Tab-separated table of C-alpha atoms in Angstrom:
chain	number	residue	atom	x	y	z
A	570	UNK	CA	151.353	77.186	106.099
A	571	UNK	CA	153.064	78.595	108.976
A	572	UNK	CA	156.723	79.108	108.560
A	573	UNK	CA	159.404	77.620	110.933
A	574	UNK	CA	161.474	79.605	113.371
A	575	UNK	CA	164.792	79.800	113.127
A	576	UNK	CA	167.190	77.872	114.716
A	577	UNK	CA	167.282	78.483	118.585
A	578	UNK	CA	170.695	79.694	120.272
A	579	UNK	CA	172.450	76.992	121.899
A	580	UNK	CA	173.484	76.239	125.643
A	581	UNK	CA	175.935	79.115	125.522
A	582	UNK	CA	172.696	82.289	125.277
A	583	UNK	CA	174.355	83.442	122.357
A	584	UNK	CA	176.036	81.507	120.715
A	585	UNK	CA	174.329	79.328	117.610
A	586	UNK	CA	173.117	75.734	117.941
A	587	UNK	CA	175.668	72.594	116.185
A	588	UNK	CA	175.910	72.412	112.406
A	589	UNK	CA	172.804	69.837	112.914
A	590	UNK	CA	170.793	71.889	114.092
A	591	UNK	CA	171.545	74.787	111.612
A	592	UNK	CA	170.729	72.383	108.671
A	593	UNK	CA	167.507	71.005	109.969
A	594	UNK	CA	166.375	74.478	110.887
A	595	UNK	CA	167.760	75.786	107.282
A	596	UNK	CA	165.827	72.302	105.771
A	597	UNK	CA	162.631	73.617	107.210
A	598	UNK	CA	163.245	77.510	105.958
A	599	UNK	CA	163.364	75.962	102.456
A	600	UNK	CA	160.561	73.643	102.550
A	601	UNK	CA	158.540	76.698	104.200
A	602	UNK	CA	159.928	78.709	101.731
A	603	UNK	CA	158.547	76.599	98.891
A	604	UNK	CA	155.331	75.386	100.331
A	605	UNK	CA	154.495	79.451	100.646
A	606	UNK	CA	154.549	79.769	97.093
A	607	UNK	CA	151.394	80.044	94.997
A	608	UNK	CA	149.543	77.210	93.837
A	609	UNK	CA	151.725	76.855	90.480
A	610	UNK	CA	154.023	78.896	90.746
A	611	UNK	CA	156.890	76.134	91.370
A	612	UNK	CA	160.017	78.288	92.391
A	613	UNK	CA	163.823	78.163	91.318
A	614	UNK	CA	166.847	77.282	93.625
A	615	UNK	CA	167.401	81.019	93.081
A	616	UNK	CA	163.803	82.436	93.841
A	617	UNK	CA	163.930	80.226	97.421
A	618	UNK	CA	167.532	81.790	98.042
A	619	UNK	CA	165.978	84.751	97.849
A	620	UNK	CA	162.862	84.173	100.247
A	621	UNK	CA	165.307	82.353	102.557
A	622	UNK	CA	167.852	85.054	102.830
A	623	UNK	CA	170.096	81.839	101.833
A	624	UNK	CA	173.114	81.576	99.405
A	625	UNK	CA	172.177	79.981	96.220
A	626	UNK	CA	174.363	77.122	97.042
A	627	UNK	CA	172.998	76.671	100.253
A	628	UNK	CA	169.566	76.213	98.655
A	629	UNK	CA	170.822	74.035	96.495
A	630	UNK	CA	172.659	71.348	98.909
A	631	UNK	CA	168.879	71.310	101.265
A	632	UNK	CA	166.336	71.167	97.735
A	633	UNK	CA	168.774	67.559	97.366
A	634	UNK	CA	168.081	66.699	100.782
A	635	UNK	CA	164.146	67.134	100.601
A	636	UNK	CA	164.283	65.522	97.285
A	637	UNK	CA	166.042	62.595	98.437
A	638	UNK	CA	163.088	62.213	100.799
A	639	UNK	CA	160.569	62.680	98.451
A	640	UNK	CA	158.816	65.790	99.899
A	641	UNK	CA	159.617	67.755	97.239
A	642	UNK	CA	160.021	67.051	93.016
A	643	UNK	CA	161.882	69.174	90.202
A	644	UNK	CA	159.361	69.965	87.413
A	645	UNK	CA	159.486	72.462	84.555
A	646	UNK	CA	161.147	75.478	83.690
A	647	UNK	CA	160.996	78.325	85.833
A	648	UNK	CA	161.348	81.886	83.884
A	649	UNK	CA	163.485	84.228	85.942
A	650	UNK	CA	164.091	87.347	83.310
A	651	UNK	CA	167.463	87.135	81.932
A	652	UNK	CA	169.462	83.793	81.606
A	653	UNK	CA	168.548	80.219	81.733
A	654	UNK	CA	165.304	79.458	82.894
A	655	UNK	CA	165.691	77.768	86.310
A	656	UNK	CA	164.054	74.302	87.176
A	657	UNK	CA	160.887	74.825	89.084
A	658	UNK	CA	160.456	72.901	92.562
A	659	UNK	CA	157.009	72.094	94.170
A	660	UNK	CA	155.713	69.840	97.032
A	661	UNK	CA	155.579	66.021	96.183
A	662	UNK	CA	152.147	64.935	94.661
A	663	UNK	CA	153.221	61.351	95.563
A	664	UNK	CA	153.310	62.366	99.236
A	665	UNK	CA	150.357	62.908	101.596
A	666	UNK	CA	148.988	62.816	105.133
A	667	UNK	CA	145.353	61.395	105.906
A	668	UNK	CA	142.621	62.926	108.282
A	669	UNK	CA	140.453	60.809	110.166
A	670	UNK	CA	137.702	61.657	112.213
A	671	UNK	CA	135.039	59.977	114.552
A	672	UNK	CA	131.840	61.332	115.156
A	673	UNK	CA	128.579	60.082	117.282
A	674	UNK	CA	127.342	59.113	114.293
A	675	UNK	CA	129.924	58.535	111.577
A	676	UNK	CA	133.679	57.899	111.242
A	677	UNK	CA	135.253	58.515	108.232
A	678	UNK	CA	139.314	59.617	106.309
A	679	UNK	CA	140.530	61.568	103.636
A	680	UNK	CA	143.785	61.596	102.099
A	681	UNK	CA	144.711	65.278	101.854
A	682	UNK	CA	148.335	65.620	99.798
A	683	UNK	CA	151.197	67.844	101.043
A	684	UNK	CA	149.287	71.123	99.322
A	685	UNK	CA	146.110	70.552	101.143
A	686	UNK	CA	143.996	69.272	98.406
A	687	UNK	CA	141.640	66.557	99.282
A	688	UNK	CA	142.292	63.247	96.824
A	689	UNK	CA	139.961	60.875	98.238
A	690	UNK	CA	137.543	60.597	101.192
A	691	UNK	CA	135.180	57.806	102.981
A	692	UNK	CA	132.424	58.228	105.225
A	693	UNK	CA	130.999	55.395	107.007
A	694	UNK	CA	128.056	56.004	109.206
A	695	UNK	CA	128.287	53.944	112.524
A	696	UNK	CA	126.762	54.484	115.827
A	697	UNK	CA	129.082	55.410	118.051
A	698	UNK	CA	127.161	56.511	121.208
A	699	UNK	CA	128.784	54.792	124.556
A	700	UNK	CA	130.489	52.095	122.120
A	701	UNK	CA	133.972	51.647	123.736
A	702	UNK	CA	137.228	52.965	121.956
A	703	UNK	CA	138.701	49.798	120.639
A	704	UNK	CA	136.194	48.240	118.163
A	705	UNK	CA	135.352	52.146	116.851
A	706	UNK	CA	139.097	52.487	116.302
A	707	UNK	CA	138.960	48.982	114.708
A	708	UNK	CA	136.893	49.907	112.430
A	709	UNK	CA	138.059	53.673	111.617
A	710	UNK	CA	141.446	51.372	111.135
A	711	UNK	CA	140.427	49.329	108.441
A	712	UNK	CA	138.576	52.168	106.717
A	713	UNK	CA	141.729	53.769	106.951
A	714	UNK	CA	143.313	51.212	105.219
A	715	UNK	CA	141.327	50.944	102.611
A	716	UNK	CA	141.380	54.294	101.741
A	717	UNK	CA	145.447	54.134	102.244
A	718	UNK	CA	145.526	51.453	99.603
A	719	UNK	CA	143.533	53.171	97.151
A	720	UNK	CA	145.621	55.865	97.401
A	721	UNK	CA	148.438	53.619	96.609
A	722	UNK	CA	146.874	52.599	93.701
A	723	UNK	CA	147.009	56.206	92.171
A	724	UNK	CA	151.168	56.541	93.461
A	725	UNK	CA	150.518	58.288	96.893
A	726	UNK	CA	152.308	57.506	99.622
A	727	UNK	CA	150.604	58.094	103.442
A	728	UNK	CA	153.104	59.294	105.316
A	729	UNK	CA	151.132	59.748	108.519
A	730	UNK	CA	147.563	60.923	110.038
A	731	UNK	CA	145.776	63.058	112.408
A	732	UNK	CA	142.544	61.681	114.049
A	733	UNK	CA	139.991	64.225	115.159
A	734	UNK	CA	137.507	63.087	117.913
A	735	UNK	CA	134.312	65.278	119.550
A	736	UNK	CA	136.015	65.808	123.104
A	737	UNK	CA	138.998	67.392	125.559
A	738	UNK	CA	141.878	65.483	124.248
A	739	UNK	CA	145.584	65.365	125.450
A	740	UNK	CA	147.764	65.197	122.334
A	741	UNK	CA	151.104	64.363	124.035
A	742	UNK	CA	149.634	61.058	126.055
A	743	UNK	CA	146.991	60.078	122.758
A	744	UNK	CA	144.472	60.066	125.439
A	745	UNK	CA	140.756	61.288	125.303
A	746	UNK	CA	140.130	63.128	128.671
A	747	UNK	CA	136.193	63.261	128.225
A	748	UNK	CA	134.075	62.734	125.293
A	749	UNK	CA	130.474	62.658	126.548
A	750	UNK	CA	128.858	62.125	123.701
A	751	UNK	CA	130.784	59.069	122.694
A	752	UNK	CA	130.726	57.552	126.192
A	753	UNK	CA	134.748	58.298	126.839
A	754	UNK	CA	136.579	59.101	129.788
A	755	UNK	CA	140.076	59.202	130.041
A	756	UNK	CA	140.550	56.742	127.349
A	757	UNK	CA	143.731	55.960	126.055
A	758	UNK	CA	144.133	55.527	122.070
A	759	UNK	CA	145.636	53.070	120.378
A	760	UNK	CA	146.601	55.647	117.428
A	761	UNK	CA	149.478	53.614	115.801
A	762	UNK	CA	147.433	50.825	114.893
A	763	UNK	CA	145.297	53.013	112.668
A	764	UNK	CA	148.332	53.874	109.882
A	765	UNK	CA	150.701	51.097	111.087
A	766	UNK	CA	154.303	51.521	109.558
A	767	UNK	CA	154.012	55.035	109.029
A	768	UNK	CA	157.425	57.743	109.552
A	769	UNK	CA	154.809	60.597	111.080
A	770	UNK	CA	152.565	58.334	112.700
A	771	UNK	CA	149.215	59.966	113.991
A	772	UNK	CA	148.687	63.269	116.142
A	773	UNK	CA	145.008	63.569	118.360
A	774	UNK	CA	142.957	66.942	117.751
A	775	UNK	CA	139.876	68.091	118.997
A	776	UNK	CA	137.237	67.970	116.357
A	777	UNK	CA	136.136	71.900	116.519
A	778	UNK	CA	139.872	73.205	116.747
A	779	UNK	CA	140.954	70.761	113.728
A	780	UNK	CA	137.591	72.489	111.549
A	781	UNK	CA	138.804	76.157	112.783
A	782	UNK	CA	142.304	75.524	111.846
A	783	UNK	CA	141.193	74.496	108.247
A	784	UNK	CA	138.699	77.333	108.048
A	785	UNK	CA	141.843	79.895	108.574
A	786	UNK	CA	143.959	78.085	105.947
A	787	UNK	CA	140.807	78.080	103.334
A	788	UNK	CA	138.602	81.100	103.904
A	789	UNK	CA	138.224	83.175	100.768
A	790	UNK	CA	138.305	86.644	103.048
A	791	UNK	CA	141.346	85.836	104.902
A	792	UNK	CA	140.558	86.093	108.459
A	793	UNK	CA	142.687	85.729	110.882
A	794	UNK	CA	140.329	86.525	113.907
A	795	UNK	CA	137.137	84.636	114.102
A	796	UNK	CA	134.734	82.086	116.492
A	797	UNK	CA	133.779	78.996	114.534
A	798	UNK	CA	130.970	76.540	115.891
A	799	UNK	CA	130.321	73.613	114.491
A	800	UNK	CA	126.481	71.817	115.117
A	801	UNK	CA	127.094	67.715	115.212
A	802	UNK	CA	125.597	65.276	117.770
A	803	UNK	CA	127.566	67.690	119.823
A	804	UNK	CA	128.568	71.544	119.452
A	805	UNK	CA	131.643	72.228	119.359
A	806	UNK	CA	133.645	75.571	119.196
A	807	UNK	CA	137.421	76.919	117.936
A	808	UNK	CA	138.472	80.064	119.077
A	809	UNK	CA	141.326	81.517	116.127
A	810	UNK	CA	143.408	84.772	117.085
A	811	UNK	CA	146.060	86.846	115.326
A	812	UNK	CA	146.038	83.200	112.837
A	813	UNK	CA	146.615	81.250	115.877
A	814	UNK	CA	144.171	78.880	117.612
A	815	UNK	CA	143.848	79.605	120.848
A	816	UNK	CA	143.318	76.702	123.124
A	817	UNK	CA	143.972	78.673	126.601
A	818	UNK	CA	146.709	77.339	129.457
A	819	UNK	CA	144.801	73.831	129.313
A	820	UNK	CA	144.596	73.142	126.052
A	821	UNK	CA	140.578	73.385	126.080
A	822	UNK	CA	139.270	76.501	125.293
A	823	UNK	CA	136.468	77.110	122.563
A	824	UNK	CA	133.638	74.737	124.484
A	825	UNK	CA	131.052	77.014	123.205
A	826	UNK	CA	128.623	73.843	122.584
A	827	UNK	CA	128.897	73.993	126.746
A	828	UNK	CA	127.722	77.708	127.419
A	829	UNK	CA	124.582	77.768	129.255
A	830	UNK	CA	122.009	79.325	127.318
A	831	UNK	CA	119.008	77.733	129.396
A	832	UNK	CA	119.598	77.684	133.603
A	833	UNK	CA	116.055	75.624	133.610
A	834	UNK	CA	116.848	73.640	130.677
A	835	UNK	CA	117.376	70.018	130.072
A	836	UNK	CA	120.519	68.369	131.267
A	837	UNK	CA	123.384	67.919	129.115
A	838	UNK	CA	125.970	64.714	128.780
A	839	UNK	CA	128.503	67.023	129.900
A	840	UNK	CA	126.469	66.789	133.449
A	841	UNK	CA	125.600	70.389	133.262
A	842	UNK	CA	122.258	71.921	132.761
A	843	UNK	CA	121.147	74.210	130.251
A	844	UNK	CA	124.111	74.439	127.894
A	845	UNK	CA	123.739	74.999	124.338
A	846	UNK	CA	124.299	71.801	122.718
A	847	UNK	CA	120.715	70.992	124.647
A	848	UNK	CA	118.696	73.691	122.695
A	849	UNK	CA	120.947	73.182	119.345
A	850	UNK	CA	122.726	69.929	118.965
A	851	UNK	CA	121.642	67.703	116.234
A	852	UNK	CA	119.547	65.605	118.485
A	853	UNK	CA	117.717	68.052	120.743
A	854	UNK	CA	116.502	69.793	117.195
A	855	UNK	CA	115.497	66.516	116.076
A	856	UNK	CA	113.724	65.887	118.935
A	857	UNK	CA	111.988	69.201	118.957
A	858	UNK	CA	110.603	68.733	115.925
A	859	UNK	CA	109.441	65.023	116.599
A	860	UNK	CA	111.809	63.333	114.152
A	861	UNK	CA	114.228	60.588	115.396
A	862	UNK	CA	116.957	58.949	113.625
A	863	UNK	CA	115.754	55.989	111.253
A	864	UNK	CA	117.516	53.078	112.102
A	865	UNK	CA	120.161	54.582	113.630
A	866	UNK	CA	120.528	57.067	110.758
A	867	UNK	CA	121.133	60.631	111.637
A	868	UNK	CA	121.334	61.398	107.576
A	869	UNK	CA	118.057	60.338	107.069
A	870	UNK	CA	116.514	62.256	109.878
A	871	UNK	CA	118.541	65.087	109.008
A	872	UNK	CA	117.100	65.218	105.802
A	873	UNK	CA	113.483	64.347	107.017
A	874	UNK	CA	114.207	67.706	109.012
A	875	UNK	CA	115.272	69.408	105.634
A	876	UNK	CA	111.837	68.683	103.995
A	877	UNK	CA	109.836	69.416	106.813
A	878	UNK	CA	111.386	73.016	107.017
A	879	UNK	CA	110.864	73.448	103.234
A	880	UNK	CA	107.129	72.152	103.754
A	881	UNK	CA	106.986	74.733	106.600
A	882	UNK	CA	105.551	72.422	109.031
A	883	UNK	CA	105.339	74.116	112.148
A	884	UNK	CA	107.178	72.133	114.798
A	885	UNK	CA	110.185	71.753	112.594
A	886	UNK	CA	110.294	75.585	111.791
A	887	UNK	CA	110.146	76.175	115.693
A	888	UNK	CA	113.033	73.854	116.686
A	889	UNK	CA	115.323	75.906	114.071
A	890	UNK	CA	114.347	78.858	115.348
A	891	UNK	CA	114.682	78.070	119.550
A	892	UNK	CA	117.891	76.876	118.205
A	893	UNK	CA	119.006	80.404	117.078
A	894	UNK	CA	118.117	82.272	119.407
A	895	UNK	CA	120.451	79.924	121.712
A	896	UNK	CA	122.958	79.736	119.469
A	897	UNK	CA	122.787	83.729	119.529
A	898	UNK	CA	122.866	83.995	123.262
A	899	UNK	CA	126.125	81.861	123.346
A	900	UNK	CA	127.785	83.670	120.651
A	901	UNK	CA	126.481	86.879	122.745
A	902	UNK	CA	128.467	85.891	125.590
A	903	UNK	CA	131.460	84.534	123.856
A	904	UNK	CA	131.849	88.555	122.303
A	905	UNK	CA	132.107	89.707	126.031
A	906	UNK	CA	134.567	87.419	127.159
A	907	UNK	CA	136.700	86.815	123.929
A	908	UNK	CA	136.285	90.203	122.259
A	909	UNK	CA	135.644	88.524	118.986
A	910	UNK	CA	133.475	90.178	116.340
A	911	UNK	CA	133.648	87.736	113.299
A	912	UNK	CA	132.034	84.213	113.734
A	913	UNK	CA	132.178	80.906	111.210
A	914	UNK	CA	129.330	78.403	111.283
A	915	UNK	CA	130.023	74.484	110.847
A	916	UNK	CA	128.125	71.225	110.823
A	917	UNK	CA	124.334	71.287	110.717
A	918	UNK	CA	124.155	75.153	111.504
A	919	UNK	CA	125.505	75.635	108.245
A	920	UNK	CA	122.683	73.615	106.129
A	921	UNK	CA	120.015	75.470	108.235
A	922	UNK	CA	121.321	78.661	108.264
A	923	UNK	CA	117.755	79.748	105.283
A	924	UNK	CA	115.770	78.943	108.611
A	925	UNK	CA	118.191	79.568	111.162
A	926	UNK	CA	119.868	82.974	110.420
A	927	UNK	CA	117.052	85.318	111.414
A	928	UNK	CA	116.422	84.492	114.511
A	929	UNK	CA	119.732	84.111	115.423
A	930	UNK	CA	120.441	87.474	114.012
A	931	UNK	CA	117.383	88.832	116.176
A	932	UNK	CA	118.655	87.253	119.329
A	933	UNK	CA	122.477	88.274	118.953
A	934	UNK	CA	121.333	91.901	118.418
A	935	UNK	CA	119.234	91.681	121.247
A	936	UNK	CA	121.707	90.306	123.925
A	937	UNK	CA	125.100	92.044	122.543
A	938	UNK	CA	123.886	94.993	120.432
A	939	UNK	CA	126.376	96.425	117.909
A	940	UNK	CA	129.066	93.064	118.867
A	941	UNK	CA	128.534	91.106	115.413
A	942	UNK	CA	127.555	93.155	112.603
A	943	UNK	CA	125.159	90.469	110.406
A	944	UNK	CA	127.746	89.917	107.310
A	945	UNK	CA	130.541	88.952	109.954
A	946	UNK	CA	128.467	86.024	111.054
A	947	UNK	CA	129.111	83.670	107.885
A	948	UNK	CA	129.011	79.729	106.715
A	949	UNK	CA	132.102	77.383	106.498
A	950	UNK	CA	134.358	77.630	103.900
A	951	UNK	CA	135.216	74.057	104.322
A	952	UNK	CA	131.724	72.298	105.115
A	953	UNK	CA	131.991	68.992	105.824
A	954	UNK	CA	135.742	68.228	105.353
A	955	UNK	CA	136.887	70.639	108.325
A	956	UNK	CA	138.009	68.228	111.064
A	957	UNK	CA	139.699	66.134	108.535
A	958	UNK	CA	141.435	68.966	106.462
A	959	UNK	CA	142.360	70.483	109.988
A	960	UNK	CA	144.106	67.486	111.581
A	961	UNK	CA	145.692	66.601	108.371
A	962	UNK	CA	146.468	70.047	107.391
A	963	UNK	CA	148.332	70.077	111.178
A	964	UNK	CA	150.308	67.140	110.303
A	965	UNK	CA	151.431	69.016	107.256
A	966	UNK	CA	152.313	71.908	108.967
A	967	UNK	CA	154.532	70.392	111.730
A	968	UNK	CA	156.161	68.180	108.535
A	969	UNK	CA	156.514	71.642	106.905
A	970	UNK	CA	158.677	72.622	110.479
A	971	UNK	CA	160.749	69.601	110.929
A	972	UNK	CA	161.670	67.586	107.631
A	973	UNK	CA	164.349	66.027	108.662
A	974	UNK	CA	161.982	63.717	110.057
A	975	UNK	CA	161.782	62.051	106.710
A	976	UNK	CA	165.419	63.495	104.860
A	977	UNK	CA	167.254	61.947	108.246
């Protein structure tokens, strides 16, 4: 998790903020401090005075304050050489955030508790193509509550959410600015009524940037610069720098899935012509190989696409492949303009990638020689719990920089 800054000068340029603000940025440094530890390692008073730079006694007054509010729980012993073993601290198993996501095809949440671990997850597939926002959030509400409840059940509290949606979003107003494949324009969200009663309420994220952000927080290798694309309905792209998404000075940065990789190719729901997401979305590859979706079912079709490449039936083996080599001649161009040599597959490029990966290979060699060398170009660390992990993993984070939200 990233750690908070500390606390901001006040009006006077140098002079520090009120003893408020101190606290709450000194509350954060702790909870930071702690949530940085290894998996286990559940840290002393003493051993977070000394990654905070704080006095012992210091520590001691904020651990009461996130205990209090239930972020954080004494457990154990905690070895620390010579003396008394010191209690150990940890983040709050009880406490967790949930991830929700809507797709074309799907919507489904996850509760993901305050460490990132995933504790329960439902997927519900639902057709979501040019259905307006309020019954899909309807429904995505009382999946979320069920889900909420079961987590109940095993002692978890939800303290909030982040919902993750296929399209340009605008966070601050919880509005969707243009979701073509879902049918929404400038739609404004109802996002309260999907955890009701809630102290962190729920956040909007872009689907692709909530996957990249969990791919940086649970890659094995530990990269910190990368391009990850995801293949859905849609294709969608994240752009992560120096461990930082970039999103550019709109907010919208990363639409690889709208790259033109065709000028005389089909037209795409974003009104353009030619992009990517017409040679390798879910559908055009389905279509290429003369499957469609039974009953609705992407899944099934998905799977009938599986077998058919396994069977080497021609038609299916040549939609993979025209796939590729688009997906290689967007990936080519992203290297130019991004300077980006490292590149993370999600969604349906992922599960092809036997069929997929040499001809993509072949066609990013042949358009941006020496850019990606073949064992930079890799699979998702996350599969298909990215966009949820991501926008839950962001509500986490921003709890990790502002606790007071819940000690207040």
């Amino acid at each position: 998790m990233v750690m908070p800054a500390p606390a901001m000068p006040g009006p006077g340029g140098s002079a520090p903020g009120n003893v408020g603000d101190v606290r709450r940025s000194n509350l954060a440094l702790v909870l930071g401090a702690i949530a940085e530890f290894p998996p286990g390692a559940r840290p002393s008073r003493a051993q977070v005075a000394g990654a905070t730079g704080l006095t012992k006694a210091s520590v001691s007054s904020l651990v009461l304050d996130l205990l209090e509010a239930g972020i954080i729980r004494e457990i154990g012993l905690n070895p620390q050489g010579r003396g008394r073993p010191g209690v150990g601290l940890e983040l709050s198993p009880a406490r967790a955030v949930m991830g929700m996501e809507v797709n074309v095809d799907y919507i489904s949440a996850a509760v993901v508790d305050l460490a990132g671990t995933v504790l329960l997850r439902e997927v519900q597939e639902r057709d979501n193509r040019n259905s307006p926002d309020r019954p899909v959030l309807a429904a995505l509400a009382v999946l979320a509550a069920r889900v909420r409840s079961a987590a109940g059940e095993r002692g978890v509290e939800v303290l909030g959410g982040g919902l993750a949606v296929p399209g340009l979003v605008d966070p601050a107003a919880a509005r969707v600015l243009a979701a073509p494949n879902l049918g929404w324009i400038d739609v404004d969200l109802d996002l309260d009524a999907l955890l009701p009663e809630t102290a962190l309420g729920v956040a909007l994220f872009n689907e692709a940037d909530a996957a990249a952000l969990a791919e940086l927080r649970h890659r094995p290798d530990g990269a910190s610069n990368f391009l990850f694309v995801s293949g859905e309905v849609g294709v969608g792209g994240g752009i992560v720098i120096g461990s930082e998404l970039f999103t550019g000075p709109g907010g919208h940065a990363g639409e690889v899935g709208h790259i033109v990789v065709d000028p005389d190719g089909g037209r795409c729901s974003c009104g353009g012509t030619g992009c990517l997401e017409t040679a390798a979305g879910q559908d055009a590859i389905l279509s290429a190989a003369g499957l469609t979706a039974d009953g609705g079912s992407r899944s099934a079709a998905m799977a009938a696409l599986l077998r058919a490449l396994e069977a080497a039936e021609p038609g299916a083996v040549a939609a993979v492949e025209h796939a590729g080599r688009c997906l290689g001649i967007a990936l080519a161009s992203t290297a130019r303009v991004v300077d980006i040599d490292s590149v993370v597959l999600g969604g349906h490029f992922a599960v092809l990638d036997p069929w997929l990966r040499e001809p993509l290979l072949e066609s990013v060699k042949f358009y941006a020689p020496g850019k990606y060398a073949p064992e930079a170009i890799t699979m998702s660390a996350v599969g298909e719990y990215g966009a949820l992990l991501g926008a839950a993993g962001s509500v986490i984070r921003s709890l990790v920089e502002a606790p007071h939200r819940l000690s207040a």
